[in-house]
Each structure stands twice: as structure tokens, then as C-alpha cells.
PDB file of C-alpha atoms in Angstrom:
ATOM      1  CA  ILE Y   1       2.460-229.171  23.129  1.00 91.00           C
ATOM      2  CA  ASP Y   2       2.942-228.493  26.841  1.00 94.00           C
ATOM      3  CA  ASP Y   3       0.520-226.348  28.798  1.00 96.00           C
ATOM      4  CA  LEU Y   4       2.763-223.314  29.296  1.00 96.00           C
ATOM      5  CA  THR Y   5       3.739-223.124  25.643  1.00 96.00           C
ATOM      6  CA  LEU Y   6       0.064-223.389  24.726  1.00 97.00           C
ATOM      7  CA  ALA Y   7      -0.717-220.474  27.046  1.00 97.00           C
ATOM      8  CA  GLU Y   8       1.967-218.430  25.308  1.00 97.00           C
ATOM      9  CA  ARG Y   9       0.507-219.280  21.900  1.00 97.00           C
ATOM     10  CA  PHE Y  10      -2.958-218.251  23.090  1.00 97.00           C
ATOM     11  CA  ALA Y  11      -1.562-214.925  24.310  1.00 97.00           C
ATOM     12  CA  GLU Y  12       0.139-214.314  20.951  1.00 97.00           C
ATOM     13  CA  LEU Y  13      -3.136-214.981  19.124  1.00 96.00           C
ATOM     14  CA  GLY Y  14      -5.295-212.960  21.509  1.00 96.00           C
ATOM     15  CA  MET Y  15      -7.300-215.980  22.622  1.00 96.00           C
ATOM     16  CA  ALA Y  16      -8.974-215.887  26.035  1.00 96.00           C
ATOM     17  CA  GLY Y  17      -7.964-219.275  27.400  1.00 97.00           C
ATOM     18  CA  PHE Y  18      -8.503-223.025  27.375  1.00 97.00           C
ATOM     19  CA  LEU Y  19      -9.679-225.944  29.460  1.00 97.00           C
ATOM     20  CA  LEU Y  20      -7.357-228.875  30.159  1.00 98.00           C
ATOM     21  CA  LYS Y  21      -8.881-232.337  29.880  1.00 97.00           C
ATOM     22  CA  SER Y  22      -7.410-235.684  30.878  1.00 97.00           C
ATOM     23  CA  HIS Y  23      -9.262-238.986  30.669  1.00 96.00           C
ATOM     24  CA  TYR Y  24      -7.190-240.262  33.594  1.00 96.00           C
ATOM     25  CA  THR Y  25      -6.635-237.560  36.207  1.00 97.00           C
ATOM     26  CA  SER Y  26      -7.958-234.264  37.507  1.00 98.00           C
ATOM     27  CA  THR Y  27      -6.369-231.236  35.839  1.00 98.00           C
ATOM     28  CA  ALA Y  28      -7.514-228.742  38.484  1.00 98.00           C
ATOM     29  CA  GLU Y  29      -4.161-228.334  40.268  1.00 97.00           C
ATOM     30  CA  ARG Y  30      -2.315-228.320  36.953  1.00 97.00           C
ATOM     31  CA  ALA Y  31      -4.593-225.602  35.605  1.00 98.00           C
ATOM     32  CA  ALA Y  32      -4.036-223.465  38.694  1.00 97.00           C
ATOM     33  CA  VAL Y  33      -0.254-223.675  38.342  1.00 97.00           C
ATOM     34  CA  VAL Y  34      -0.303-223.039  34.586  1.00 97.00           C
ATOM     35  CA  GLY Y  35      -2.747-220.184  35.049  1.00 96.00           C
ATOM     36  CA  ALA Y  36      -0.447-218.513  37.577  1.00 97.00           C
ATOM     37  CA  ALA Y  37       2.469-218.750  35.140  1.00 97.00           C
ATOM     38  CA  ALA Y  38       0.503-217.940  31.982  1.00 96.00           C
ATOM     39  CA  PRO Y  39       0.750-214.565  30.250  1.00 95.00           C
ATOM     40  CA  GLU Y  40      -1.713-211.961  31.461  1.00 94.00           C
ATOM     41  CA  GLY Y  41      -5.152-212.339  29.938  1.00 94.00           C
ATOM     42  CA  VAL Y  42      -5.004-216.094  29.336  1.00 97.00           C
ATOM     43  CA  ARG Y  43      -7.331-218.075  31.583  1.00 97.00           C
ATOM     44  CA  VAL Y  44      -6.640-221.774  32.209  1.00 98.00           C
ATOM     45  CA  LEU Y  45      -9.450-223.998  33.506  1.00 98.00           C
ATOM     46  CA  GLY Y  46      -9.269-227.487  35.006  1.00 98.00           C
ATOM     47  CA  ALA Y  47     -11.594-230.471  34.840  1.00 98.00           C
ATOM     48  CA  ILE Y  48     -12.085-234.066  35.912  1.00 98.00           C
ATOM     49  CA  ALA Y  49     -13.343-237.093  33.979  1.00 98.00           C
ATOM     50  CA  LEU Y  50     -14.916-239.782  36.148  1.00 98.00           C
ATOM     51  CA  ASN Y  51     -13.124-242.835  34.807  1.00 98.00           C
ATOM     52  CA  ARG Y  52     -11.726-245.720  36.835  1.00 96.00           C
ATOM     53  CA  ALA Y  53      -8.370-243.963  37.412  1.00 96.00           C
ATOM     54  CA  VAL Y  54     -10.073-241.447  39.747  1.00 97.00           C
ATOM     55  CA  GLY Y  55     -12.411-243.988  41.321  1.00 97.00           C
ATOM     56  CA  GLY Y  56     -15.256-243.802  38.818  1.00 98.00           C
ATOM     57  CA  MET Y  57     -18.420-242.118  40.077  1.00 98.00           C
ATOM     58  CA  ASN Y  58     -16.532-240.675  43.022  1.00 98.00           C
ATOM     59  CA  PRO Y  59     -18.153-237.633  44.682  1.00 98.00           C
ATOM     60  CA  VAL Y  60     -15.070-237.114  46.864  1.00 98.00           C
ATOM     61  CA  ALA Y  61     -12.900-236.691  43.759  1.00 98.00           C
ATOM     62  CA  VAL Y  62     -15.422-234.185  42.367  1.00 98.00           C
ATOM     63  CA  GLU Y  63     -15.517-232.293  45.668  1.00 98.00           C
ATOM     64  CA  ILE Y  64     -11.726-231.968  45.801  1.00 98.00           C
ATOM     65  CA  ALA Y  65     -11.492-230.993  42.137  1.00 98.00           C
ATOM     66  CA  ALA Y  66     -14.146-228.327  42.714  1.00 98.00           C
ATOM     67  CA  ARG Y  67     -12.287-226.906  45.712  1.00 98.00           C
ATOM     68  CA  GLU Y  68      -9.157-226.765  43.560  1.00 97.00           C
ATOM     69  CA  GLY Y  69     -10.992-224.687  40.974  1.00 97.00           C
ATOM     70  CA  ALA Y  70     -12.162-227.228  38.389  1.00 98.00           C
ATOM     71  CA  ARG Y  71     -14.868-226.061  36.005  1.00 98.00           C
ATOM     72  CA  THR Y  72     -16.054-229.181  34.162  1.00 98.00           C
ATOM     73  CA  VAL Y  73     -16.947-232.713  35.253  1.00 98.00           C
ATOM     74  CA  TRP Y  74     -17.170-235.365  32.554  1.00 98.00           C
ATOM     75  CA  LEU Y  75     -19.145-238.480  33.302  1.00 98.00           C
ATOM     76  CA  PRO Y  76     -17.234-241.647  32.278  1.00 98.00           C
ATOM     77  CA  THR Y  77     -15.529-241.429  28.915  1.00 97.00           C
ATOM     78  CA  VAL Y  78     -12.968-244.147  28.144  1.00 94.00           C
ATOM     79  CA  ASP Y  79     -14.321-246.351  30.959  1.00 95.00           C
ATOM     80  CA  SER Y  80     -18.009-245.865  30.283  1.00 96.00           C
ATOM     81  CA  VAL Y  81     -20.013-249.044  29.901  1.00 95.00           C
ATOM     82  CA  ASN Y  82     -20.780-247.821  26.395  1.00 94.00           C
ATOM     83  CA  GLU Y  83     -17.089-247.766  25.405  1.00 90.00           C
ATOM     84  CA  SER Y  84     -15.624-250.590  27.464  1.00 84.00           C
ATOM     85  CA  GLY Y  85     -16.475-253.317  24.974  1.00 72.00           C
ATOM     86  CA  GLU Y  86     -14.592-251.403  22.261  1.00 58.00           C
ATOM     87  CA  GLU Y  87     -17.582-252.028  20.009  1.00 54.00           C
ATOM     88  CA  THR Y  88     -17.694-248.505  18.661  1.00 61.00           C
ATOM     89  CA  GLN Y  89     -18.025-248.730  14.909  1.00 68.00           C
ATOM     90  CA  PHE Y  90     -15.963-246.090  13.151  1.00 76.00           C
ATOM     91  CA  PRO Y  91     -16.587-245.326   9.472  1.00 81.00           C
ATOM     92  CA  PRO Y  92     -14.017-246.682   6.987  1.00 80.00           C
ATOM     93  CA  GLY Y  93     -10.892-244.526   7.030  1.00 79.00           C
ATOM     94  CA  ALA Y  94     -11.630-242.940  10.415  1.00 79.00           C
ATOM     95  CA  LYS Y  95      -8.723-242.636  12.843  1.00 83.00           C
ATOM     96  CA  VAL Y  96      -8.915-244.750  16.007  1.00 81.00           C
ATOM     97  CA  PRO Y  97      -8.887-242.408  19.039  1.00 85.00           C
ATOM     98  CA  VAL Y  98      -5.599-242.071  20.931  1.00 85.00           C
ATOM     99  CA  TRP Y  99      -7.378-243.011  24.157  1.00 87.00           C
ATOM    100  CA  MET Y 100      -8.551-246.318  22.649  1.00 86.00           C
ATOM    101  CA  GLU Y 101      -4.967-247.224  21.784  1.00 87.00           C
ATOM    102  CA  LEU Y 102      -3.951-246.486  25.380  1.00 88.00           C
ATOM    103  CA  GLN Y 103      -6.813-248.539  26.792  1.00 88.00           C
ATOM    104  CA  ARG Y 104      -5.649-251.472  24.696  1.00 87.00           C
ATOM    105  CA  GLU Y 105      -2.078-251.022  25.922  1.00 90.00           C
ATOM    106  CA  LEU Y 106      -3.220-251.062  29.543  1.00 90.00           C
ATOM    107  CA  ARG Y 107      -5.249-254.227  29.065  1.00 87.00           C
ATOM    108  CA  ALA Y 108      -2.383-255.892  27.182  1.00 90.00           C
ATOM    109  CA  ALA Y 109      -0.163-255.128  30.183  1.00 94.00           C
ATOM    110  CA  GLY Y 110      -2.584-257.046  32.395  1.00 94.00           C
ATOM    111  CA  ILE Y 111      -4.151-253.974  33.985  1.00 91.00           C
ATOM    112  CA  ALA Y 112      -7.818-254.716  34.579  1.00 86.00           C
ATOM    113  CA  ILE Y 113     -10.123-251.757  33.977  1.00 91.00           C
ATOM    114  CA  GLU Y 114     -13.651-252.186  35.270  1.00 93.00           C
ATOM    115  CA  PRO Y 115     -16.325-250.179  33.442  1.00 95.00           C
ATOM    116  CA  VAL Y 116     -17.939-247.339  35.380  1.00 97.00           C
ATOM    117  CA  PRO Y 117     -21.756-247.614  35.372  1.00 98.00           C
ATOM    118  CA  VAL Y 118     -23.973-244.577  35.906  1.00 98.00           C
ATOM    119  CA  VAL Y 119     -27.352-246.364  35.822  1.00 98.00           C
ATOM    120  CA  ASP Y 120     -28.611-249.754  36.991  1.00 97.00           C
ATOM    121  CA  ASP Y 121     -29.937-252.573  34.818  1.00 95.00           C
ATOM    122  CA  GLU Y 122     -33.354-250.895  34.694  1.00 95.00           C
ATOM    123  CA  GLY Y 123     -31.853-247.598  33.573  1.00 94.00           C
ATOM    124  CA  SER Y 124     -32.353-245.808  36.891  1.00 97.00           C
ATOM    125  CA  VAL Y 125     -29.572-243.446  37.931  1.00 98.00           C
ATOM    126  CA  LEU Y 126     -27.341-245.028  40.602  1.00 98.00           C
ATOM    127  CA  PRO Y 127     -27.066-243.458  44.082  1.00 98.00           C
ATOM    128  CA  GLU Y 128     -23.383-242.656  43.505  1.00 98.00           C
ATOM    129  CA  THR Y 129     -24.304-240.868  40.277  1.00 98.00           C
ATOM    130  CA  ARG Y 130     -26.832-238.730  42.143  1.00 98.00           C
ATOM    131  CA  ALA Y 131     -24.198-237.956  44.780  1.00 98.00           C
ATOM    132  CA  VAL Y 132     -21.882-236.726  42.028  1.00 98.00           C
ATOM    133  CA  LEU Y 133     -24.668-234.647  40.475  1.00 98.00           C
ATOM    134  CA  ARG Y 134     -25.451-233.034  43.845  1.00 98.00           C
ATOM    135  CA  THR Y 135     -21.787-232.135  44.260  1.00 98.00           C
ATOM    136  CA  ILE Y 136     -21.713-230.612  40.774  1.00 98.00           C
ATOM    137  CA  ALA Y 137     -24.841-228.583  41.553  1.00 98.00           C
ATOM    138  CA  ARG Y 138     -23.544-227.375  44.911  1.00 98.00           C
ATOM    139  CA  HIS Y 139     -20.344-226.013  43.370  1.00 98.00           C
ATOM    140  CA  GLY Y 140     -21.952-224.660  40.189  1.00 98.00           C
ATOM    141  CA  LEU Y 141     -19.812-226.845  37.943  1.00 98.00           C
ATOM    142  CA  LEU Y 142     -20.515-227.759  34.331  1.00 98.00           C
ATOM    143  CA  LEU Y 143     -21.681-231.328  33.718  1.00 98.00           C
ATOM    144  CA  ALA Y 144     -20.548-232.987  30.481  1.00 98.00           C
ATOM    145  CA  THR Y 145     -22.130-236.331  29.624  1.00 98.00           C
ATOM    146  CA  GLY Y 146     -18.927-238.066  28.476  1.00 98.00           C
ATOM    147  CA  HIS Y 147     -19.148-241.176  26.331  1.00 97.00           C
ATOM    148  CA  LEU Y 148     -22.454-242.456  27.684  1.00 97.00           C
ATOM    149  CA  ALA Y 149     -24.975-244.207  25.473  1.00 96.00           C
ATOM    150  CA  ARG Y 150     -28.221-242.600  24.353  1.00 97.00           C
ATOM    151  CA  ASP Y 151     -30.488-243.877  27.155  1.00 97.00           C
ATOM    152  CA  GLU Y 152     -27.863-243.136  29.808  1.00 98.00           C
ATOM    153  CA  ILE Y 153     -27.557-239.555  28.560  1.00 98.00           C
ATOM    154  CA  PHE Y 154     -31.304-238.934  28.908  1.00 98.00           C
ATOM    155  CA  SER Y 155     -31.355-240.518  32.386  1.00 98.00           C
ATOM    156  CA  VAL Y 156     -28.459-238.452  33.746  1.00 98.00           C
ATOM    157  CA  VAL Y 157     -29.617-235.192  32.150  1.00 98.00           C
ATOM    158  CA  ASP Y 158     -33.047-235.588  33.743  1.00 98.00           C
ATOM    159  CA  ALA Y 159     -31.463-236.500  37.090  1.00 98.00           C
ATOM    160  CA  ALA Y 160     -29.036-233.571  36.848  1.00 98.00           C
ATOM    161  CA  LEU Y 161     -31.918-231.155  36.355  1.00 98.00           C
ATOM    162  CA  GLN Y 162     -33.705-232.682  39.343  1.00 98.00           C
ATOM    163  CA  GLU Y 163     -30.575-232.175  41.454  1.00 98.00           C
ATOM    164  CA  GLY Y 164     -30.202-228.531  40.422  1.00 98.00           C
ATOM    165  CA  VAL Y 165     -27.333-228.709  37.910  1.00 98.00           C
ATOM    166  CA  ARG Y 166     -27.477-225.538  35.828  1.00 97.00           C
ATOM    167  CA  ASP Y 167     -24.896-226.052  33.075  1.00 98.00           C
ATOM    168  CA  ILE Y 168     -25.077-229.247  31.006  1.00 98.00           C
ATOM    169  CA  VAL Y 169     -23.225-230.096  27.798  1.00 98.00           C
ATOM    170  CA  VAL Y 170     -23.998-233.237  25.808  1.00 98.00           C
ATOM    171  CA  THR Y 171     -20.537-234.461  24.803  1.00 98.00           C
ATOM    172  CA  HIS Y 172     -20.066-234.808  21.009  1.00 98.00           C
ATOM    173  CA  PRO Y 173     -23.549-236.173  20.140  1.00 98.00           C
ATOM    174  CA  ASP Y 174     -22.324-236.804  16.576  1.00 97.00           C
ATOM    175  CA  PHE Y 175     -19.472-239.138  17.659  1.00 95.00           C
ATOM    176  CA  PRO Y 176     -20.014-242.800  16.640  1.00 93.00           C
ATOM    177  CA  SER Y 177     -20.544-244.134  20.171  1.00 92.00           C
ATOM    178  CA  GLN Y 178     -23.260-241.506  20.786  1.00 94.00           C
ATOM    179  CA  SER Y 179     -24.762-240.985  17.306  1.00 94.00           C
ATOM    180  CA  LEU Y 180     -27.803-239.212  18.713  1.00 98.00           C
ATOM    181  CA  SER Y 181     -30.605-238.638  16.240  1.00 98.00           C
ATOM    182  CA  PHE Y 182     -31.594-235.061  15.506  1.00 98.00           C
ATOM    183  CA  ASP Y 183     -34.870-235.669  17.370  1.00 98.00           C
ATOM    184  CA  ASP Y 184     -32.932-236.833  20.439  1.00 98.00           C
ATOM    185  CA  GLN Y 185     -30.644-233.826  20.198  1.00 98.00           C
ATOM    186  CA  ARG Y 186     -33.630-231.506  20.006  1.00 98.00           C
ATOM    187  CA  ALA Y 187     -35.197-233.195  23.041  1.00 98.00           C
ATOM    188  CA  LEU Y 188     -32.019-232.679  25.065  1.00 98.00           C
ATOM    189  CA  ALA Y 189     -31.758-229.065  23.919  1.00 98.00           C
ATOM    190  CA  GLU Y 190     -35.352-228.484  25.018  1.00 98.00           C
ATOM    191  CA  ARG Y 191     -34.272-229.633  28.487  1.00 98.00           C
ATOM    192  CA  GLY Y 192     -31.675-226.843  28.464  1.00 97.00           C
ATOM    193  CA  ALA Y 193     -28.574-228.825  27.544  1.00 98.00           C
ATOM    194  CA  LEU Y 194     -26.018-227.534  25.059  1.00 98.00           C
ATOM    195  CA  LEU Y 195     -24.841-229.808  22.249  1.00 98.00           C
ATOM    196  CA  GLU Y 196     -21.066-229.993  21.786  1.00 98.00           C
ATOM    197  CA  ARG Y 197     -19.789-229.863  18.203  1.00 98.00           C
ATOM    198  CA  CYS Y 198     -16.185-231.057  18.204  1.00 98.00           C
ATOM    199  CA  PHE Y 199     -13.701-230.207  15.461  1.00 98.00           C
ATOM    200  CA  THR Y 200     -11.954-233.573  15.739  1.00 97.00           C
ATOM    201  CA  THR Y 201     -15.074-235.681  15.127  1.00 96.00           C
ATOM    202  CA  PRO Y 202     -15.473-234.739  11.437  1.00 97.00           C
ATOM    203  CA  HIS Y 203     -11.786-233.873  10.952  1.00 97.00           C
ATOM    204  CA  THR Y 204     -10.754-237.455  11.750  1.00 94.00           C
ATOM    205  CA  GLY Y 205     -13.545-238.992   9.682  1.00 95.00           C
ATOM    206  CA  LYS Y 206     -15.769-240.215  12.525  1.00 94.00           C
ATOM    207  CA  THR Y 207     -18.624-238.269  10.944  1.00 96.00           C
ATOM    208  CA  THR Y 208     -18.897-235.833   8.051  1.00 97.00           C
ATOM    209  CA  TRP Y 209     -18.842-232.056   8.159  1.00 98.00           C
ATOM    210  CA  GLU Y 210     -22.167-232.120   6.326  1.00 98.00           C
ATOM    211  CA  HIS Y 211     -23.685-234.157   9.171  1.00 98.00           C
ATOM    212  CA  VAL Y 212     -22.417-231.670  11.759  1.00 98.00           C
ATOM    213  CA  PHE Y 213     -23.794-228.717   9.776  1.00 98.00           C
ATOM    214  CA  ALA Y 214     -27.155-230.467   9.436  1.00 98.00           C
ATOM    215  CA  ALA Y 215     -27.232-231.230  13.163  1.00 98.00           C
ATOM    216  CA  ILE Y 216     -26.573-227.587  14.058  1.00 98.00           C
ATOM    217  CA  ARG Y 217     -29.299-226.406  11.706  1.00 98.00           C
ATOM    218  CA  ALA Y 218     -31.756-229.053  12.922  1.00 97.00           C
ATOM    219  CA  THR Y 219     -31.297-228.158  16.589  1.00 97.00           C
ATOM    220  CA  GLY Y 220     -30.561-224.436  16.347  1.00 97.00           C
ATOM    221  CA  VAL Y 221     -27.262-222.587  16.617  1.00 97.00           C
ATOM    222  CA  GLU Y 222     -28.260-221.296  20.059  1.00 97.00           C
ATOM    223  CA  HIS Y 223     -28.171-224.847  21.404  1.00 98.00           C
ATOM    224  CA  SER Y 224     -24.731-225.742  20.022  1.00 98.00           C
ATOM    225  CA  VAL Y 225     -21.283-225.041  21.483  1.00 97.00           C
ATOM    226  CA  LEU Y 226     -18.088-225.316  19.446  1.00 97.00           C
ATOM    227  CA  SER Y 227     -15.140-227.251  20.864  1.00 97.00           C
ATOM    228  CA  THR Y 228     -11.812-228.269  19.339  1.00 97.00           C
ATOM    229  CA  ASP Y 229     -11.265-231.512  21.322  1.00 96.00           C
ATOM    230  CA  LEU Y 230      -7.676-231.188  20.096  1.00 96.00           C
ATOM    231  CA  GLY Y 231      -4.413-232.096  21.802  1.00 93.00           C
ATOM    232  CA  GLN Y 232      -3.425-235.236  19.882  1.00 91.00           C
ATOM    233  CA  THR Y 233      -0.032-235.350  18.180  1.00 89.00           C
ATOM    234  CA  ALA Y 234      -1.405-236.298  14.744  1.00 91.00           C
ATOM    235  CA  ASN Y 235      -3.993-233.513  14.623  1.00 95.00           C
ATOM    236  CA  PRO Y 236      -3.696-229.753  13.997  1.00 97.00           C
ATOM    237  CA  PRO Y 237      -2.341-227.509  16.779  1.00 97.00           C
ATOM    238  CA  VAL Y 238      -4.807-226.841  19.589  1.00 96.00           C
ATOM    239  CA  GLU Y 239      -4.791-223.093  19.020  1.00 96.00           C
ATOM    240  CA  ASP Y 240      -5.786-223.517  15.347  1.00 96.00           C
ATOM    241  CA  GLY Y 241      -8.862-225.666  15.959  1.00 96.00           C
ATOM    242  CA  LEU Y 242     -11.560-223.045  16.426  1.00 96.00           C
ATOM    243  CA  GLY Y 243     -10.302-221.008  13.479  1.00 96.00           C
ATOM    244  CA  LEU Y 244     -10.373-224.049  11.215  1.00 98.00           C
ATOM    245  CA  MET Y 245     -13.867-224.853  12.441  1.00 98.00           C
ATOM    246  CA  VAL Y 246     -15.078-221.301  11.830  1.00 97.00           C
ATOM    247  CA  ASP Y 247     -13.721-221.444   8.273  1.00 98.00           C
ATOM    248  CA  ARG Y 248     -15.749-224.608   7.673  1.00 98.00           C
ATOM    249  CA  LEU Y 249     -18.911-223.040   9.084  1.00 98.00           C
ATOM    250  CA  LEU Y 250     -18.532-219.876   7.026  1.00 98.00           C
ATOM    251  CA  ALA Y 251     -17.999-221.922   3.882  1.00 98.00           C
ATOM    252  CA  ALA Y 252     -21.162-223.894   4.698  1.00 98.00           C
ATOM    253  CA  GLY Y 253     -23.226-220.701   4.811  1.00 98.00           C
ATOM    254  CA  PHE Y 254     -23.382-219.904   8.541  1.00 98.00           C
ATOM    255  CA  ASP Y 255     -22.978-216.181   9.150  1.00 97.00           C
ATOM    256  CA  GLU Y 256     -20.728-214.539  11.711  1.00 96.00           C
ATOM    257  CA  GLU Y 257     -23.580-213.780  14.100  1.00 96.00           C
ATOM    258  CA  GLU Y 258     -24.635-217.428  14.140  1.00 97.00           C
ATOM    259  CA  ILE Y 259     -21.070-218.598  14.743  1.00 96.00           C
TER     260      ILE Y 259
END
């Protein structure tokens, strides 16, 4: 679906708005244009993911995105060190992510993609990572941890808190390349981070719905945030994602107040 048509669908359904995510470019300008053309009452937010296409851990890119109205900054996703070896083990029958197919196409075309590190070999947060975190803090943006590995997530969350970042979301901790234990999830929640529960992760077989329900119960509903992560052609429409997720939660015994 295109952005304007999505805005119209959200207006028809009485939904408040959406955030546009690209693994390859800032969506801040795009969100501003779509928001200006969207039906009244639908808010459109922009974001940036710090992959190689925008210069990796690039505080200038974050600064410009912030000035253009971006809300969320993802640390490296498709170009994280954790993902660059394509060693993520998906359960049998799970769908390979669309972004992984694109990464393979780029490499097959001879386009070299260097991984984007956020910590050094000893696990200490790199100076450029701290510069990004300071920029996020100064503009009051939301930090999302992207596709980092377990130890990287703890390092950057601690550094983000030191630098004054207020809003932190741990990106899909139940996704195979994160697979954070419930104890780790609780530890991150105790630091003040929210834990993102994505519809697509269990829907595409990368984990089970039962695992997601158990994770929410183990860490507390107040520490979880629901996200569709939709937008892929083979998956349900974006505007249906939260409703489908709510149906699953209700069927699993969560009540409306918890949801």
C-alpha cells in the first residue's frame, strides 16, 4: 500500500496514525508530506534506521532527521554486526524477512555493505554511538535498539540512560536474532525500557504466539508495547495488524485493561 492510501484507511477505521519505517532511508520528510495531505485526525510520524545507506552511526543524519520531525531512531537493523553474517536461525517453516532477500540481492549485484558496529571489541560503546545517543537525547527522540545482539543491547541501553535518553524501546526481543531470555527482558524493563511485541514475529513463524504471551506475562504488561511491524506484500494489511493482535491476546486470556 502507498502512504496516502494507508492514511485514508486509518481515517476510515478511526485510527490515530502510524509511523513510517525504512531500513534504508529517513522517512521524516516523507512523513511530513503525507501528514499534510492525510485526512484530518491521522498523524504520520517519520523515523530513521542507522544502516549503511545513511552512513551508519551518523549523528548528522540523526540531527537532520530530528529537525525534519522524525520521532524514532533505530540503531542498525539489516546492517548490524549481528545480522550481517546472515546467521540468524529461523525455525522450520518461518518466512525469510523481505529485507534479508534485498540484502542478498544487493550483495549479488556486487554492492559491498559494511556492517555498522555500535561497540568495540571489548563491548564498550563507540564514540560515534555516544554522539548519536546525545543527539537523540537533545531532541527528545525515541531510541529503538534495532537488530543488535544481546550484549550490544545492554551496552547501548546503559549508555543511552547515561546520555539522558528518556524513551527506549527494545526492538522485538522475541525475534530469532535477539531471542532475549525472560530474565534479560526483565532486566531491561527494570532500566525503564519498553519491550516491543511485534505481530509479524509470531505471525510469520519466527516465534510462537505462546512464547510472546509468556514473555508479556513474565515481564509485565506495563513494560510491553504492541507493534504491527507490517508493510510486507505477503502479510496482512497494515491497518489490520493491531486488531488481529488484540484478538490473539483476548483469546489468550488478557483482559481489555491489560491490552
